[in-house]
Amino acid sequence: MDSKELLWSEIVSRISRCSKCDLHKYRTNPVPGEGSLYSKMLLIGEAPGKNEDEEGRPFVGAAGKLLTELLEVRGIKRSEVFITNVVKCRPPNNREPYDEEIRACSEYTVSIIKLVSPKILVTLGNHAGKFIFELGGVRWINVSRMRGRSYKMDIVGIKDVLVIPTYHPATALYNPNIRSVLESDFDMIKEYYFMEYGVGSIKRKTLLDFLEGGRH
Ligand code: SF4
């Protein structure tokens, strides 16, 4: 286990014992996040839902399937990126998390951002957008006003993070208009993502295919 993995297991262990906000009373499993700790891209959503709470993994329900599809049709394997939420325990009846719960959980969110140290941070929905923009000292309005472009900011000591706000995939499940906006935002995310890896807008199936192809 290297130092990143060690730090990650410490964060997971702290979250699993956490009772800093009332959400701990409702969780079956905490949902710290998952993916590559070495990724240049971190995606941050709102809160675990029923499926996530049962599995202890983020984005595994219908919204998660859509998120995975949005990434993978663009050649980005879900396992290549890191995914978490602003709160790590499920709010009752899938209500939105309260500001004080997001604040209570921010210690872990900040630790995760520092650990992954991403070049690109994608915020999914209003709660994640507001939280990250406040960390970066940039005024947040709402997702519909802020989406469609990227913002460079220093976040928790990491310089020049490219923050890309977009809708939460759950909002697109039954709204074809939001779905097409999300598709267009993920086209932009893909461009920046592959640029970060210095491979431009490649047509190869996935970044891993590209890297593995280069070794042959
Ligand atoms: S949501 Fe975050 S702060 Fe609240 S109990 Fe869970 S881990 Fe702790």
Tab-separated table of N, CA, C and O in Angstrom, residues 48-138:
chain	number	residue	atom	x	y	z
A	48	PRO	N	-25.453	10.395	-1.268
A	48	PRO	CA	-25.852	9.032	-1.629
A	48	PRO	C	-27.373	8.895	-1.608
A	48	PRO	O	-28.052	9.547	-0.806
A	49	GLY	N	-27.885	8.069	-2.493
A	49	GLY	CA	-29.310	7.722	-2.482
A	49	GLY	C	-29.467	6.307	-1.932
A	49	GLY	O	-28.549	5.758	-1.312
A	50	LYS	N	-30.633	5.711	-2.198
A	50	LYS	CA	-30.948	4.385	-1.633
A	50	LYS	C	-29.931	3.306	-2.079
A	50	LYS	O	-29.396	2.565	-1.274
A	51	ASN	N	-29.698	3.255	-3.391
A	51	ASN	CA	-28.789	2.222	-3.909
A	51	ASN	C	-27.372	2.420	-3.386
A	51	ASN	O	-26.680	1.464	-3.043
A	52	GLU	N	-26.952	3.674	-3.358
A	52	GLU	CA	-25.601	3.991	-2.903
A	52	GLU	C	-25.442	3.610	-1.427
A	52	GLU	O	-24.413	3.066	-1.006
A	53	ASP	N	-26.472	3.915	-0.644
A	53	ASP	CA	-26.460	3.602	0.789
A	53	ASP	C	-26.375	2.086	1.005
A	53	ASP	O	-25.681	1.607	1.897
A	54	GLU	N	-27.078	1.337	0.159
A	54	GLU	CA	-27.046	-0.128	0.307
A	54	GLU	C	-25.687	-0.701	-0.083
A	54	GLU	O	-25.186	-1.616	0.539
A	55	GLU	N	-25.090	-0.127	-1.130
A	55	GLU	CA	-23.820	-0.688	-1.638
A	55	GLU	C	-22.579	-0.036	-1.057
A	55	GLU	O	-21.473	-0.556	-1.195
A	56	GLY	N	-22.744	1.172	-0.485
A	56	GLY	CA	-21.567	1.892	0.025
A	56	GLY	C	-20.707	2.451	-1.083
A	56	GLY	O	-19.519	2.723	-0.895
A	57	ARG	N	-21.329	2.637	-2.276
A	57	ARG	CA	-20.585	3.161	-3.439
A	57	ARG	C	-21.356	4.337	-4.039
A	57	ARG	O	-22.585	4.324	-4.039
A	58	PRO	N	-20.634	5.330	-4.581
A	58	PRO	CA	-21.337	6.483	-5.141
A	58	PRO	C	-21.876	6.191	-6.540
A	58	PRO	O	-21.298	5.389	-7.294
A	59	PHE	N	-22.968	6.851	-6.889
A	59	PHE	CA	-23.485	6.830	-8.261
A	59	PHE	C	-23.646	5.412	-8.819
A	59	PHE	O	-23.059	5.069	-9.828
A	60	VAL	N	-24.441	4.601	-8.119
A	60	VAL	CA	-24.705	3.247	-8.629
A	60	VAL	C	-26.170	3.050	-9.034
A	60	VAL	O	-26.525	2.007	-9.552
A	61	GLY	N	-27.033	4.046	-8.793
A	61	GLY	CA	-28.429	3.943	-9.218
A	61	GLY	C	-28.597	4.444	-10.641
A	61	GLY	O	-27.640	4.461	-11.435
A	62	ALA	N	-29.806	4.870	-10.971
A	62	ALA	CA	-30.096	5.307	-12.344
A	62	ALA	C	-29.240	6.516	-12.747
A	62	ALA	O	-28.701	6.574	-13.862
A	63	ALA	N	-29.081	7.478	-11.819
A	63	ALA	CA	-28.248	8.650	-12.132
A	63	ALA	C	-26.794	8.229	-12.332
A	63	ALA	O	-26.076	8.778	-13.175
A	64	GLY	N	-26.379	7.232	-11.553
A	64	GLY	CA	-25.013	6.720	-11.679
A	64	GLY	C	-24.776	6.050	-13.021
A	64	GLY	O	-23.707	6.193	-13.630
A	65	LYS	N	-25.800	5.314	-13.476
A	65	LYS	CA	-25.687	4.658	-14.795
A	65	LYS	C	-25.525	5.720	-15.876
A	65	LYS	O	-24.730	5.563	-16.813
A	66	LEU	N	-26.293	6.791	-15.744
A	66	LEU	CA	-26.179	7.870	-16.733
A	66	LEU	C	-24.798	8.523	-16.664
A	66	LEU	O	-24.178	8.781	-17.696
A	67	LEU	N	-24.307	8.766	-15.455
A	67	LEU	CA	-22.976	9.364	-15.315
A	67	LEU	C	-21.913	8.469	-15.955
A	67	LEU	O	-21.049	8.939	-16.706
A	68	THR	N	-21.996	7.184	-15.686
A	68	THR	CA	-21.033	6.234	-16.256
A	68	THR	C	-21.102	6.276	-17.783
A	68	THR	O	-20.077	6.298	-18.469
A	69	GLU	N	-22.319	6.328	-18.313
A	69	GLU	CA	-22.488	6.383	-19.776
A	69	GLU	C	-21.917	7.682	-20.351
A	69	GLU	O	-21.225	7.652	-21.378
A	70	LEU	N	-22.190	8.796	-19.663
A	70	LEU	CA	-21.679	10.090	-20.144
A	70	LEU	C	-20.154	10.066	-20.242
A	70	LEU	O	-19.560	10.654	-21.147
A	71	LEU	N	-19.520	9.396	-19.302
A	71	LEU	CA	-18.054	9.301	-19.321
A	71	LEU	C	-17.600	8.305	-20.384
A	71	LEU	O	-16.756	8.612	-21.230
A	72	GLU	N	-18.180	7.111	-20.339
A	72	GLU	CA	-17.599	6.019	-21.127
A	72	GLU	C	-17.850	6.165	-22.628
A	72	GLU	O	-17.009	5.749	-23.416
A	73	VAL	N	-18.968	6.771	-23.039
A	73	VAL	CA	-19.155	6.969	-24.490
A	73	VAL	C	-18.122	7.975	-25.027
A	73	VAL	O	-17.882	8.030	-26.224
A	74	ARG	N	-17.527	8.718	-24.123
A	74	ARG	CA	-16.500	9.690	-24.537
A	74	ARG	C	-15.087	9.146	-24.326
A	74	ARG	O	-14.112	9.891	-24.358
A	75	GLY	N	-14.992	7.853	-24.045
A	75	GLY	CA	-13.670	7.246	-23.930
A	75	GLY	C	-13.014	7.417	-22.575
A	75	GLY	O	-11.809	7.211	-22.427
A	76	ILE	N	-13.793	7.815	-21.576
A	76	ILE	CA	-13.229	7.971	-20.227
A	76	ILE	C	-13.800	6.847	-19.365
A	76	ILE	O	-15.010	6.822	-19.086
A	77	LYS	N	-12.946	5.912	-18.956
A	77	LYS	CA	-13.441	4.831	-18.097
A	77	LYS	C	-13.763	5.394	-16.728
A	77	LYS	O	-12.991	6.189	-16.181
A	78	ARG	N	-14.886	4.956	-16.180
A	78	ARG	CA	-15.273	5.432	-14.854
A	78	ARG	C	-14.169	5.157	-13.833
A	78	ARG	O	-13.926	5.958	-12.935
A	79	SER	N	-13.486	4.025	-13.971
A	79	SER	CA	-12.447	3.678	-12.992
A	79	SER	C	-11.205	4.569	-13.108
A	79	SER	O	-10.346	4.547	-12.238
A	80	GLU	N	-11.107	5.346	-14.177
A	80	GLU	CA	-9.950	6.254	-14.347
A	80	GLU	C	-10.092	7.533	-13.543
A	80	GLU	O	-9.129	8.269	-13.365
A	81	VAL	N	-11.329	7.871	-13.145
A	81	VAL	CA	-11.570	9.147	-12.474
A	81	VAL	C	-11.936	8.862	-11.008
A	81	VAL	O	-12.117	7.707	-10.621
A	82	PHE	N	-12.042	9.921	-10.207
A	82	PHE	CA	-12.478	9.728	-8.827
A	82	PHE	C	-13.831	10.415	-8.640
A	82	PHE	O	-14.042	11.516	-9.144
A	83	ILE	N	-14.735	9.726	-7.927
A	83	ILE	CA	-16.103	10.236	-7.757
A	83	ILE	C	-16.465	10.252	-6.271
A	83	ILE	O	-16.256	9.257	-5.558
A	84	THR	N	-16.981	11.391	-5.804
A	84	THR	CA	-17.466	11.459	-4.419
A	84	THR	C	-18.665	12.407	-4.350
A	84	THR	O	-19.153	12.872	-5.390
A	85	ASN	N	-19.138	12.682	-3.145
A	85	ASN	CA	-20.289	13.576	-2.921
A	85	ASN	C	-19.966	14.568	-1.812
A	85	ASN	O	-19.077	14.314	-0.993
A	86	VAL	N	-20.744	15.649	-1.741
A	86	VAL	CA	-20.495	16.617	-0.661
A	86	VAL	C	-20.919	16.091	0.713
A	86	VAL	O	-20.405	16.539	1.724
A	87	VAL	N	-21.875	15.162	0.760
A	87	VAL	CA	-22.107	14.442	2.025
A	87	VAL	C	-21.946	12.944	1.768
A	87	VAL	O	-22.270	12.448	0.697
A	88	LYS	N	-21.442	12.257	2.777
A	88	LYS	CA	-21.049	10.855	2.588
A	88	LYS	C	-22.070	9.868	3.150
A	88	LYS	O	-21.870	8.664	3.067
A	89	CYS	N	-23.147	10.397	3.737
A	89	CYS	CA	-24.208	9.530	4.255
A	89	CYS	C	-25.537	9.957	3.645
A	89	CYS	O	-25.741	11.140	3.355
A	90	ARG	N	-26.439	9.000	3.484
A	90	ARG	CA	-27.703	9.254	2.779
A	90	ARG	C	-28.683	10.103	3.613
A	90	ARG	O	-29.035	9.718	4.734
A	91	PRO	N	-29.159	11.205	3.066
A	91	PRO	CA	-30.221	11.947	3.755
A	91	PRO	C	-31.529	11.151	3.706
A	91	PRO	O	-31.803	10.467	2.715
A	92	PRO	N	-32.342	11.237	4.770
A	92	PRO	CA	-33.596	10.462	4.790
A	92	PRO	C	-34.522	10.869	3.652
A	92	PRO	O	-34.598	12.051	3.296
A	93	ASN	N	-35.209	9.886	3.097
A	93	ASN	CA	-36.165	10.100	1.992
A	93	ASN	C	-35.545	10.847	0.810
A	93	ASN	O	-36.248	11.561	0.092
A	94	ASN	N	-34.250	10.690	0.653
A	94	ASN	CA	-33.540	11.324	-0.474
A	94	ASN	C	-33.710	12.840	-0.529
A	94	ASN	O	-33.640	13.429	-1.603
A	95	ARG	N	-33.938	13.453	0.611
A	95	ARG	CA	-34.017	14.920	0.599
A	95	ARG	C	-32.631	15.492	0.281
A	95	ARG	O	-31.618	14.797	0.353
A	96	GLU	N	-32.621	16.782	-0.073
A	96	GLU	CA	-31.331	17.434	-0.337
A	96	GLU	C	-30.579	17.596	0.976
A	96	GLU	O	-31.196	17.772	2.031
A	97	PRO	N	-29.252	17.572	0.935
A	97	PRO	CA	-28.509	17.794	2.180
A	97	PRO	C	-28.626	19.247	2.630
A	97	PRO	O	-28.726	20.152	1.805
A	98	TYR	N	-28.653	19.451	3.952
A	98	TYR	CA	-28.679	20.806	4.498
A	98	TYR	C	-27.258	21.388	4.487
A	98	TYR	O	-26.272	20.634	4.536
A	99	ASP	N	-27.221	22.731	4.494
A	99	ASP	CA	-25.910	23.393	4.485
A	99	ASP	C	-25.031	22.932	5.649
A	99	ASP	O	-23.836	22.725	5.492
A	100	GLU	N	-25.651	22.763	6.834
A	100	GLU	CA	-24.824	22.392	8.000
A	100	GLU	C	-24.268	20.970	7.860
A	100	GLU	O	-23.194	20.658	8.380
A	101	GLU	N	-25.003	20.114	7.126
A	101	GLU	CA	-24.487	18.751	6.898
A	101	GLU	C	-23.320	18.793	5.916
A	101	GLU	O	-22.317	18.093	6.090
A	102	ILE	N	-23.458	19.629	4.883
A	102	ILE	CA	-22.363	19.770	3.909
A	102	ILE	C	-21.126	20.346	4.614
A	102	ILE	O	-20.000	19.892	4.381
A	103	ARG	N	-21.369	21.298	5.515
A	103	ARG	CA	-20.260	21.905	6.271
A	103	ARG	C	-19.607	20.860	7.175
A	103	ARG	O	-18.395	20.763	7.254
A	104	ALA	N	-20.442	20.074	7.851
A	104	ALA	CA	-19.892	19.059	8.760
A	104	ALA	C	-19.033	18.057	8.000
A	104	ALA	O	-17.996	17.597	8.472
A	105	CYS	N	-19.459	17.740	6.777
A	105	CYS	CA	-18.751	16.732	5.970
A	105	CYS	C	-17.572	17.322	5.193
A	105	CYS	O	-16.805	16.584	4.572
A	106	SER	N	-17.433	18.649	5.250
A	106	SER	CA	-16.430	19.296	4.397
A	106	SER	C	-15.006	18.870	4.756
A	106	SER	O	-14.125	18.842	3.903
A	107	GLU	N	-14.799	18.511	6.025
A	107	GLU	CA	-13.462	18.038	6.429
A	107	GLU	C	-13.023	16.863	5.529
A	107	GLU	O	-11.884	16.808	5.071
A	108	TYR	N	-13.952	15.942	5.281
A	108	TYR	CA	-13.621	14.772	4.461
A	108	TYR	C	-13.528	15.147	2.982
A	108	TYR	O	-12.661	14.653	2.263
A	109	THR	N	-14.450	16.022	2.546
A	109	THR	CA	-14.430	16.426	1.137
A	109	THR	C	-13.098	17.106	0.812
A	109	THR	O	-12.470	16.815	-0.208
A	110	VAL	N	-12.674	17.994	1.716
A	110	VAL	CA	-11.402	18.697	1.502
A	110	VAL	C	-10.240	17.694	1.524
A	110	VAL	O	-9.334	17.756	0.685
A	111	SER	N	-10.269	16.748	2.465
A	111	SER	CA	-9.196	15.737	2.519
A	111	SER	C	-9.129	14.953	1.214
A	111	SER	O	-8.041	14.636	0.724
A	112	ILE	N	-10.293	14.635	0.651
A	112	ILE	CA	-10.328	13.860	-0.600
A	112	ILE	C	-9.767	14.704	-1.753
A	112	ILE	O	-8.967	14.217	-2.565
A	113	ILE	N	-10.153	15.987	-1.799
A	113	ILE	CA	-9.643	16.855	-2.877
A	113	ILE	C	-8.114	16.959	-2.768
A	113	ILE	O	-7.394	16.836	-3.756
A	114	LYS	N	-7.628	17.161	-1.546
A	114	LYS	CA	-6.172	17.273	-1.359
A	114	LYS	C	-5.467	15.974	-1.756
A	114	LYS	O	-4.402	15.994	-2.359
A	115	LEU	N	-6.070	14.867	-1.407
A	115	LEU	CA	-5.449	13.567	-1.691
A	115	LEU	C	-5.376	13.303	-3.197
A	115	LEU	O	-4.335	12.922	-3.718
A	116	VAL	N	-6.477	13.512	-3.889
A	116	VAL	CA	-6.496	13.247	-5.340
A	116	VAL	C	-5.743	14.363	-6.073
A	116	VAL	O	-5.062	14.128	-7.068
A	117	SER	N	-5.854	15.581	-5.552
A	117	SER	CA	-5.168	16.741	-6.139
A	117	SER	C	-5.447	16.858	-7.652
A	117	SER	O	-4.534	16.834	-8.471
A	118	PRO	N	-6.722	17.018	-8.000
A	118	PRO	CA	-7.086	16.966	-9.426
A	118	PRO	C	-6.715	18.236	-10.179
A	118	PRO	O	-6.596	19.308	-9.592
A	119	LYS	N	-6.547	18.093	-11.484
A	119	LYS	CA	-6.382	19.252	-12.376
A	119	LYS	C	-7.760	19.755	-12.801
A	119	LYS	O	-7.926	20.921	-13.126
A	120	ILE	N	-8.719	18.808	-12.887
A	120	ILE	CA	-10.082	19.145	-13.302
A	120	ILE	C	-11.046	18.685	-12.211
A	120	ILE	O	-10.953	17.552	-11.727
A	121	LEU	N	-11.949	19.575	-11.839
A	121	LEU	CA	-12.944	19.222	-10.832
A	121	LEU	C	-14.330	19.494	-11.426
A	121	LEU	O	-14.648	20.639	-11.761
A	122	VAL	N	-15.102	18.452	-11.606
A	122	VAL	CA	-16.435	18.592	-12.195
A	122	VAL	C	-17.458	18.589	-11.060
A	122	VAL	O	-17.484	17.659	-10.251
A	123	THR	N	-18.269	19.650	-10.971
A	123	THR	CA	-19.303	19.685	-9.935
A	123	THR	C	-20.638	19.325	-10.570
A	123	THR	O	-21.006	19.845	-11.625
A	124	LEU	N	-21.360	18.417	-9.915
A	124	LEU	CA	-22.629	17.900	-10.443
A	124	LEU	C	-23.771	18.431	-9.578
A	124	LEU	O	-23.973	17.974	-8.448
A	125	GLY	N	-24.453	19.439	-10.080
A	125	GLY	CA	-25.587	19.998	-9.335
A	125	GLY	C	-25.208	21.227	-8.520
A	125	GLY	O	-24.045	21.600	-8.414
A	126	ASN	N	-26.258	21.828	-7.930
A	126	ASN	CA	-26.084	23.095	-7.209
A	126	ASN	C	-25.284	22.973	-5.929
A	126	ASN	O	-24.450	23.832	-5.630
A	127	HIS	N	-25.518	21.921	-5.154
A	127	HIS	CA	-24.837	21.827	-3.859
A	127	HIS	C	-23.331	21.688	-4.032
A	127	HIS	O	-22.552	22.344	-3.332
A	128	ALA	N	-22.928	20.830	-4.965
A	128	ALA	CA	-21.489	20.640	-5.188
A	128	ALA	C	-20.878	21.907	-5.778
A	128	ALA	O	-19.780	22.328	-5.386
A	129	GLY	N	-21.596	22.532	-6.717
A	129	GLY	CA	-21.084	23.754	-7.329
A	129	GLY	C	-20.863	24.838	-6.290
A	129	GLY	O	-19.802	25.457	-6.210
A	130	LYS	N	-21.877	25.050	-5.447
A	130	LYS	CA	-21.790	26.097	-4.422
A	130	LYS	C	-20.621	25.814	-3.473
A	130	LYS	O	-19.830	26.707	-3.158
A	131	PHE	N	-20.490	24.572	-3.060
A	131	PHE	CA	-19.435	24.221	-2.103
A	131	PHE	C	-18.050	24.487	-2.701
A	131	PHE	O	-17.194	25.126	-2.073
A	132	ILE	N	-17.846	24.031	-3.915
A	132	ILE	CA	-16.511	24.160	-4.520
A	132	ILE	C	-16.207	25.618	-4.870
A	132	ILE	O	-15.089	26.104	-4.651
A	133	PHE	N	-17.179	26.346	-5.378
A	133	PHE	CA	-16.939	27.752	-5.715
A	133	PHE	C	-16.639	28.565	-4.455
A	133	PHE	O	-15.786	29.448	-4.475
A	134	GLU	N	-17.289	28.237	-3.366
A	134	GLU	CA	-16.972	28.935	-2.104
A	134	GLU	C	-15.544	28.617	-1.680
A	134	GLU	O	-14.803	29.496	-1.246
A	135	LEU	N	-15.134	27.357	-1.829
A	135	LEU	CA	-13.749	26.994	-1.495
A	135	LEU	C	-12.767	27.793	-2.355
A	135	LEU	O	-11.694	28.163	-1.905
A	136	GLY	N	-13.152	28.009	-3.609
A	136	GLY	CA	-12.271	28.720	-4.548
A	136	GLY	C	-12.420	30.235	-4.485
A	136	GLY	O	-11.743	30.961	-5.209
A	137	GLY	N	-13.336	30.716	-3.622
A	137	GLY	CA	-13.520	32.163	-3.476
A	137	GLY	C	-14.176	32.808	-4.684
A	137	GLY	O	-13.981	33.991	-4.949
A	138	VAL	N	-14.971	32.019	-5.424
A	138	VAL	CA	-15.658	32.557	-6.605
A	138	VAL	C	-17.165	32.522	-6.333
A	138	VAL	O	-17.697	31.533	-5.811
